[in-house]
Short mmCIF file of C-alpha atoms in Angstrom, two decimals:
data_model
loop_
_atom_site.label_atom_id
_atom_site.label_comp_id
_atom_site.label_asym_id
_atom_site.label_seq_id
_atom_site.Cartn_x
_atom_site.Cartn_y
_atom_site.Cartn_z
CA UNK S 1 -15.69 -6.04 5.00
CA UNK S 2 -17.39 -8.20 2.60
CA UNK S 3 -18.51 -11.07 4.59
CA UNK S 4 -17.86 -14.91 4.41
CA UNK S 5 -19.79 -17.68 5.75
CA UNK S 6 -19.19 -20.15 8.26
CA UNK S 7 -22.17 -22.58 8.10
CA UNK S 8 -25.24 -20.30 8.59
CA UNK S 9 -23.06 -17.37 10.05
CA UNK S 10 -22.09 -14.44 7.91
CA UNK S 11 -18.68 -13.37 9.34
CA UNK S 12 -15.97 -10.96 8.79
CA UNK S 13 -13.21 -12.57 6.47
CA UNK S 14 -10.69 -11.48 9.11
CA UNK S 15 -11.92 -11.98 12.47
CA UNK S 16 -10.25 -12.00 15.85
CA UNK S 17 -8.61 -14.83 17.72
CA UNK S 18 -8.92 -13.75 21.45
CA UNK S 19 -6.20 -16.21 22.97
CA UNK S 20 -3.33 -13.66 23.40
CA UNK S 21 -5.40 -11.56 25.49
CA UNK S 22 -5.06 -14.02 28.39
CA UNK S 23 -2.79 -16.83 27.33
CA UNK S 24 0.44 -18.10 25.59
CA UNK S 25 2.29 -14.86 24.48
CA UNK S 26 4.01 -13.64 27.70
CA UNK S 27 2.64 -11.00 29.75
CA UNK S 28 -1.13 -10.38 29.19
CA UNK S 29 -2.49 -6.86 28.77
CA UNK S 30 -4.36 -5.00 31.50
CA UNK S 31 -8.10 -5.63 31.85
CA UNK S 32 -8.71 -2.09 30.53
CA UNK S 33 -6.46 -2.59 27.40
CA UNK S 34 -8.09 -5.86 26.74
CA UNK S 35 -11.50 -4.41 26.82
CA UNK S 36 -10.50 -1.66 24.48
CA UNK S 37 -9.10 -3.97 21.85
CA UNK S 38 -12.28 -6.16 22.02
CA UNK S 39 -14.57 -3.07 21.63
CA UNK S 40 -12.42 -1.60 18.79
CA UNK S 41 -12.76 -5.01 16.82
CA UNK S 42 -16.29 -4.96 17.36
CA UNK S 43 -16.63 -1.28 16.21
CA UNK S 44 -14.57 -2.18 13.15
CA UNK S 45 -16.80 -4.73 11.86
CA UNK S 46 -15.44 -8.01 13.24
CA UNK S 47 -18.32 -10.27 13.54
CA UNK S 48 -16.42 -13.39 14.84
CA UNK S 49 -14.70 -13.77 18.03
CA UNK S 50 -12.84 -17.08 18.88
CA UNK S 51 -11.82 -18.25 22.51
CA UNK S 52 -11.54 -21.46 24.31
CA UNK S 53 -11.90 -22.72 27.87
CA UNK S 54 -8.11 -23.45 27.79
CA UNK S 55 -7.13 -19.83 27.25
CA UNK S 56 -5.95 -18.49 30.67
CA UNK S 57 -7.76 -21.51 32.09
CA UNK S 58 -11.29 -19.74 31.68
CA UNK S 59 -9.92 -16.21 32.02
CA UNK S 60 -10.29 -15.54 28.27
CA UNK S 61 -14.04 -16.70 28.20
CA UNK S 62 -14.63 -14.53 31.29
CA UNK S 63 -13.15 -11.47 29.61
CA UNK S 64 -15.02 -12.13 26.50
CA UNK S 65 -18.28 -12.57 28.42
CA UNK S 66 -17.68 -9.49 30.47
CA UNK S 67 -16.99 -7.22 27.55
CA UNK S 68 -18.98 -8.56 24.63
CA UNK S 69 -22.11 -10.08 26.08
CA UNK S 70 -23.88 -6.80 26.05
CA UNK S 71 -23.42 -7.00 22.25
CA UNK S 72 -24.18 -10.64 21.96
CA UNK S 73 -26.40 -10.21 18.69
CA UNK S 74 -23.75 -8.50 16.87
CA UNK S 75 -21.42 -11.18 16.45
CA UNK S 76 -20.71 -15.01 16.16
CA UNK S 77 -19.30 -16.50 19.22
CA UNK S 78 -16.89 -19.43 18.89
CA UNK S 79 -15.19 -21.51 21.96
CA UNK S 80 -13.65 -24.80 22.40
CA UNK S 81 -13.57 -27.77 24.66
CA UNK S 82 -11.45 -30.91 25.00
CA UNK S 83 -8.39 -29.15 26.61
CA UNK S 84 -8.82 -28.92 30.39
CA UNK S 85 -7.03 -27.84 33.17
CA UNK S 86 -5.53 -30.57 35.28
CA UNK S 87 -5.15 -29.69 39.02
CA UNK S 88 -1.84 -29.90 40.78
CA UNK S 89 -1.34 -32.20 43.84
CA UNK S 90 1.00 -29.98 45.76
CA UNK S 91 4.06 -31.55 44.17
CA UNK S 92 3.09 -31.17 40.64
CA UNK S 93 1.95 -27.89 39.24
CA UNK S 94 -1.51 -27.54 37.57
CA UNK S 95 -1.23 -28.02 33.84
CA UNK S 96 -3.64 -29.12 30.97
CA UNK S 97 -4.84 -32.44 29.80
CA UNK S 98 -6.80 -33.53 26.67
CA UNK S 99 -10.06 -34.95 27.76
CA UNK S 100 -12.50 -35.72 25.05
CA UNK S 101 -14.81 -37.78 27.06
CA UNK S 102 -18.81 -36.77 26.91
CA UNK S 103 -18.56 -36.06 30.74
CA UNK S 104 -15.81 -33.58 30.27
CA UNK S 105 -17.28 -31.98 27.22
CA UNK S 106 -20.68 -31.40 28.89
CA UNK S 107 -19.02 -29.87 32.11
CA UNK S 108 -16.69 -27.61 30.00
CA UNK S 109 -19.73 -26.43 27.92
CA UNK S 110 -21.52 -25.47 31.09
CA UNK S 111 -18.62 -23.60 32.47
CA UNK S 112 -18.10 -21.81 29.19
CA UNK S 113 -21.63 -20.76 29.00
CA UNK S 114 -21.53 -19.29 32.66
CA UNK S 115 -18.23 -17.51 31.81
CA UNK S 116 -19.45 -16.19 28.35
CA UNK S 117 -22.69 -14.95 29.64
CA UNK S 118 -24.60 -16.47 27.08
CA UNK S 119 -27.31 -19.09 26.59
CA UNK S 120 -25.73 -20.66 23.54
CA UNK S 121 -22.52 -20.96 21.77
CA UNK S 122 -22.71 -20.32 18.03
CA UNK S 123 -19.63 -22.66 17.16
CA UNK S 124 -18.23 -24.98 19.64
CA UNK S 125 -15.00 -26.83 18.72
CA UNK S 126 -13.23 -29.92 19.87
CA UNK S 127 -9.96 -28.23 20.71
CA UNK S 128 -8.00 -31.44 20.28
CA UNK S 129 -9.09 -34.92 19.52
CA UNK S 130 -8.35 -37.13 22.61
CA UNK S 131 -7.09 -40.17 20.81
CA UNK S 132 -8.11 -42.28 23.76
CA UNK S 133 -11.83 -41.54 22.74
CA UNK S 134 -13.22 -42.47 19.47
CA UNK S 135 -13.91 -39.15 17.56
CA UNK S 136 -17.61 -40.36 17.03
CA UNK S 137 -18.13 -40.48 20.78
CA UNK S 138 -16.62 -36.97 21.24
CA UNK S 139 -18.68 -35.63 18.33
CA UNK S 140 -21.70 -37.50 19.52
CA UNK S 141 -21.48 -35.54 23.05
CA UNK S 142 -21.35 -32.24 20.91
CA UNK S 143 -24.33 -33.28 19.00
CA UNK S 144 -26.28 -33.72 22.24
CA UNK S 145 -25.30 -30.11 23.20
CA UNK S 146 -26.82 -29.04 19.85
CA UNK S 147 -30.02 -31.08 20.40
CA UNK S 148 -30.07 -29.50 23.84
CA UNK S 149 -29.87 -26.03 22.57
CA UNK S 150 -26.59 -25.18 24.20
CA UNK S 151 -24.42 -24.89 21.05
CA UNK S 152 -25.43 -24.20 17.63
CA UNK S 153 -23.01 -25.89 15.36
CA UNK S 154 -19.88 -28.11 15.74
CA UNK S 155 -16.25 -27.59 14.99
CA UNK S 156 -13.07 -29.48 15.07
CA UNK S 157 -9.49 -27.99 15.61
CA UNK S 158 -6.19 -29.73 14.43
CA UNK S 159 -7.53 -32.85 13.02
CA UNK S 160 -6.65 -34.74 9.80
CA UNK S 161 -8.80 -35.32 6.71
CA UNK S 162 -9.72 -38.82 7.62
CA UNK S 163 -10.81 -37.69 11.32
CA UNK S 164 -12.86 -35.07 9.81
CA UNK S 165 -14.76 -37.40 7.63
CA UNK S 166 -15.32 -39.78 10.46
CA UNK S 167 -16.61 -37.07 12.52
CA UNK S 168 -18.84 -35.57 9.64
CA UNK S 169 -20.66 -38.95 9.44
CA UNK S 170 -21.57 -38.87 12.95
CA UNK S 171 -22.89 -35.20 12.76
CA UNK S 172 -22.24 -32.51 10.42
CA UNK S 173 -19.27 -30.41 11.09
CA UNK S 174 -19.58 -26.82 10.36
CA UNK S 175 -15.89 -25.60 10.68
CA UNK S 176 -12.35 -27.04 10.92
CA UNK S 177 -9.75 -24.86 12.43
CA UNK S 178 -5.95 -25.34 12.03
CA UNK S 179 -2.95 -23.50 11.61
CA UNK S 180 -2.41 -22.02 8.17
CA UNK S 181 -0.32 -19.26 6.76
CA UNK S 182 2.49 -18.91 4.18
CA UNK S 183 4.92 -20.61 6.42
CA UNK S 184 2.63 -23.55 7.55
CA UNK S 185 0.93 -25.20 4.70
CA UNK S 186 -0.20 -28.60 6.34
CA UNK S 187 -3.80 -27.97 5.48
CA UNK S 188 -2.95 -28.17 1.73
CA UNK S 189 -2.04 -31.82 2.05
CA UNK S 190 -5.55 -32.99 2.36
CA UNK S 191 -7.70 -31.17 4.89
CA UNK S 192 -8.60 -28.10 2.75
CA UNK S 193 -9.85 -30.55 0.02
CA UNK S 194 -11.76 -32.49 2.47
CA UNK S 195 -13.22 -29.45 3.85
CA UNK S 196 -14.40 -28.45 0.30
CA UNK S 197 -15.94 -32.11 -0.26
CA UNK S 198 -17.94 -31.94 2.61
CA UNK S 199 -19.01 -28.33 2.71
CA UNK S 200 -17.04 -27.50 5.87
CA UNK S 201 -15.71 -24.11 6.43
CA UNK S 202 -12.01 -23.69 7.10
CA UNK S 203 -10.78 -21.20 10.05
CA UNK S 204 -6.97 -20.30 9.80
CA UNK S 205 -5.28 -19.55 13.05
CA UNK S 206 -2.00 -18.07 13.41
CA UNK S 207 -2.19 -16.66 9.92
CA UNK S 208 0.63 -14.27 10.72
CA UNK S 209 2.99 -17.27 11.73
CA UNK S 210 2.93 -16.36 15.42
CA UNK S 211 4.20 -12.82 14.67
CA UNK S 212 7.01 -13.85 12.25
CA UNK S 213 5.15 -12.75 9.14
CA UNK S 214 4.11 -9.39 10.64
CA UNK S 215 7.69 -8.62 11.46
CA UNK S 216 7.18 -8.75 15.25
CA UNK S 217 10.55 -10.47 15.64
CA UNK S 218 12.91 -8.66 13.11
CA UNK S 219 15.97 -10.23 14.61
CA UNK S 220 17.50 -12.88 17.22
CA UNK S 221 17.59 -10.16 19.88
CA UNK S 222 13.80 -9.91 19.75
CA UNK S 223 13.38 -13.69 19.99
CA UNK S 224 15.83 -13.97 23.04
CA UNK S 225 13.78 -11.11 24.68
CA UNK S 226 10.57 -13.26 24.51
CA UNK S 227 9.20 -13.69 28.12
CA UNK S 228 10.04 -17.24 29.65
CA UNK S 229 6.53 -18.57 29.27
CA UNK S 230 5.93 -17.22 25.84
CA UNK S 231 4.44 -20.19 23.48
CA UNK S 232 7.23 -19.32 20.93
CA UNK S 233 10.21 -20.32 22.95
CA UNK S 234 9.91 -24.17 22.42
CA UNK S 235 8.79 -23.81 18.96
CA UNK S 236 11.77 -25.06 16.67
CA UNK S 237 11.31 -22.39 14.09
CA UNK S 238 12.31 -19.78 16.78
CA UNK S 239 15.46 -21.69 17.95
CA UNK S 240 18.72 -20.26 17.38
CA UNK S 241 19.61 -22.81 14.50
CA UNK S 242 16.32 -22.38 12.66
CA UNK S 243 15.76 -18.68 13.13
CA UNK S 244 19.12 -17.90 11.70
CA UNK S 245 17.93 -19.49 8.55
CA UNK S 246 14.41 -17.96 8.50
CA UNK S 247 15.72 -14.39 9.14
CA UNK S 248 17.11 -13.69 5.76
CA UNK S 249 13.72 -15.13 4.28
CA UNK S 250 11.89 -12.61 6.52
CA UNK S 251 13.95 -9.73 5.13
CA UNK S 252 13.06 -10.67 1.59
CA UNK S 253 9.37 -11.21 2.22
CA UNK S 254 9.30 -7.71 4.06
CA UNK S 255 10.85 -6.17 1.07
CA UNK S 256 8.09 -7.79 -1.09
CA UNK S 257 5.51 -6.30 1.19
CA UNK S 258 7.08 -2.73 0.75
CA UNK S 259 7.13 -3.29 -2.95
CA UNK S 260 3.35 -4.15 -3.08
CA UNK S 261 2.44 -1.01 -0.88
CA UNK S 262 1.23 -2.76 2.15
CA UNK S 263 2.56 -4.06 5.51
CA UNK S 264 3.96 -7.63 5.90
CA UNK S 265 1.06 -8.60 7.98
CA UNK S 266 -1.41 -7.45 5.32
CA UNK S 267 0.41 -9.35 2.75
CA UNK S 268 0.30 -12.45 4.80
CA UNK S 269 -3.54 -12.05 5.47
CA UNK S 270 -4.22 -11.17 1.83
CA UNK S 271 -2.54 -14.53 0.79
CA UNK S 272 -4.38 -16.55 3.25
CA UNK S 273 -7.79 -15.02 2.10
CA UNK S 274 -7.02 -15.58 -1.51
CA UNK S 275 -7.06 -19.58 -0.83
CA UNK S 276 -10.68 -19.60 -0.97
CA UNK S 277 -14.05 -17.96 -0.18
CA UNK S 278 -14.44 -20.72 2.48
CA UNK S 279 -11.41 -19.60 4.36
CA UNK S 280 -11.64 -17.08 7.33
CA UNK S 281 -8.57 -15.85 9.13
CA UNK S 282 -8.36 -15.26 12.92
CA UNK S 283 -5.17 -13.25 13.74
CA UNK S 284 -4.88 -12.35 17.36
CA UNK S 285 -3.39 -9.15 18.76
CA UNK S 286 -3.08 -6.93 22.00
CA UNK S 287 -2.60 -3.66 20.07
CA UNK S 288 -5.60 -1.57 18.45
CA UNK S 289 -2.93 -0.21 15.88
CA UNK S 290 -2.08 -3.89 14.86
CA UNK S 291 -5.72 -4.76 14.79
CA UNK S 292 -6.43 -1.84 12.47
CA UNK S 293 -3.50 -2.95 10.14
CA UNK S 294 -4.67 -6.44 10.02
CA UNK S 295 -8.25 -5.57 9.19
CA UNK S 296 -6.93 -3.29 6.36
CA UNK S 297 -5.92 -6.51 4.59
CA UNK S 298 -9.51 -7.28 3.83
CA UNK S 299 -9.71 -4.37 1.69
CA UNK S 300 -6.50 -5.01 -0.34
CA UNK S 301 -6.40 -5.65 -4.01
CA UNK S 302 -3.12 -7.12 -4.35
CA UNK S 303 -2.11 -8.55 -7.86
CA UNK S 304 -2.15 -12.36 -8.50
CA UNK S 305 1.77 -11.84 -9.24
CA UNK S 306 2.49 -10.38 -5.84
CA UNK S 307 0.50 -13.23 -3.93
CA UNK S 308 2.26 -15.80 -6.21
CA UNK S 309 5.60 -14.44 -5.49
CA UNK S 310 4.91 -14.46 -1.61
CA UNK S 311 3.85 -18.01 -1.75
CA UNK S 312 6.89 -19.00 -3.60
CA UNK S 313 9.14 -17.12 -1.25
CA UNK S 314 7.70 -18.49 2.04
CA UNK S 315 6.50 -21.89 2.09
CA UNK S 316 7.27 -25.50 3.22
CA UNK S 317 10.27 -25.82 1.34
CA UNK S 318 11.81 -22.64 2.34
CA UNK S 319 11.00 -22.34 6.01
CA UNK S 320 13.38 -24.01 8.50
CA UNK S 321 12.00 -26.02 11.61
CA UNK S 322 8.73 -27.62 12.56
CA UNK S 323 5.89 -25.66 13.59
CA UNK S 324 5.30 -27.33 16.84
CA UNK S 325 7.80 -28.71 19.64
CA UNK S 326 7.69 -32.71 20.01
CA UNK S 327 5.05 -32.64 22.68
CA UNK S 328 2.66 -30.60 20.64
CA UNK S 329 3.32 -32.63 17.54
CA UNK S 330 2.09 -35.84 19.30
CA UNK S 331 -1.13 -33.91 20.53
CA UNK S 332 -2.35 -33.03 17.04
CA UNK S 333 -3.87 -35.24 14.33
CA UNK S 334 -2.94 -33.17 11.35
CA UNK S 335 -1.19 -34.33 8.31
CA UNK S 336 2.45 -33.44 8.55
CA UNK S 337 4.55 -32.07 5.89
CA UNK S 338 7.71 -33.49 7.81
CA UNK S 339 6.27 -36.75 8.53
#
C-alpha cells in the first residue's frame, strides 16, 4: 500500500481500528481468532493500529499488547484516554465516565503503557473532550506526557474546529479522529478545513457506516438479530423507522459497487481515501476475509465518475436518522449537520 502520513509517521492509508475485537459489536471473537486477525493485518502491510483504554475496559489494549508488542517496531500505535470505567457500587452497574482531568489522563496513560507492553505510545488521543475541563488543561496534561517521553504525539477525537484550534494553540495536535463516511459528513462542515489549515492529519473511524456500507445488514431481519448490547441498537439510523428508509438506498449503492467491479466496502473506503492525502481510514473487523477485502480498496483505481455517483447517492441529504442516539450526541463536540 502507498503510505500516507500522520505527523511524523508513515502509515497504511487503510489501517485497523481494533475496537470490535473486544467491545461494542456484540459477541467478541475468541482470543485465538482475535490474534489471527491482528497478525494477518500486520502481515498484509497494516502499519497503524488504533485502540483505547475504553475498549473492553482495558481488554483491547491487553490483547493488542500481547499479540503485537513483539513486533513493536513494525507499526504506529495509537490509543486514547478520557473515557474511563466508573465502578459500580453494588446497586448501580459499572459504566463509563468522561474524565479529562490531568490526574485521570496521567493514570490512564500509565495503565495503557502496561497493558500495551510498550514504553511509549506513538499517538495518544483525548477520546472525548470533558466539557467540565478546559481543553487547554487536558491538552496541557498530554503535553506533559510528551515531555516525559510516554507518548510521542497528541490527537483529539470527536471535537469541533473551534476546539481543535484552541487545543492546537496549547500544543501541536498531530491528528483528529472522528466518524466520516459516505453517510456521515459532519467533518465537511468545518473540521476537515481546520485540519488542513493547521497541518493536522484526519483519521476517519467507522468509514463503512458501522457495517451498513459493507452490506453487513442487508435487511431488517439482520438488524433485529443484532445482539442486545450491540452498539448499533440505539443508533437512530438502525431503528425500524429510519432503516426502512435507508434500505432502498443501500440497494442502489450495492448495485453501483457491482457496476464498478468492486465490493460495497471497497467503494466506501475508496471514497473516503479520495477526500485527501491527509485522510487515513481505520475500519474495524473480526474477519480475516473482510480485512483482506477492506485492504483491497487501497489498490482500487475507480473513476471520478463512480466516486461522484457514490457521493451523490449516499450523503447527508439522502440518509435518514442521526448518527448517534441522544446521549452520545451530548457527549461529542463535533459540528452537527442536524443541529
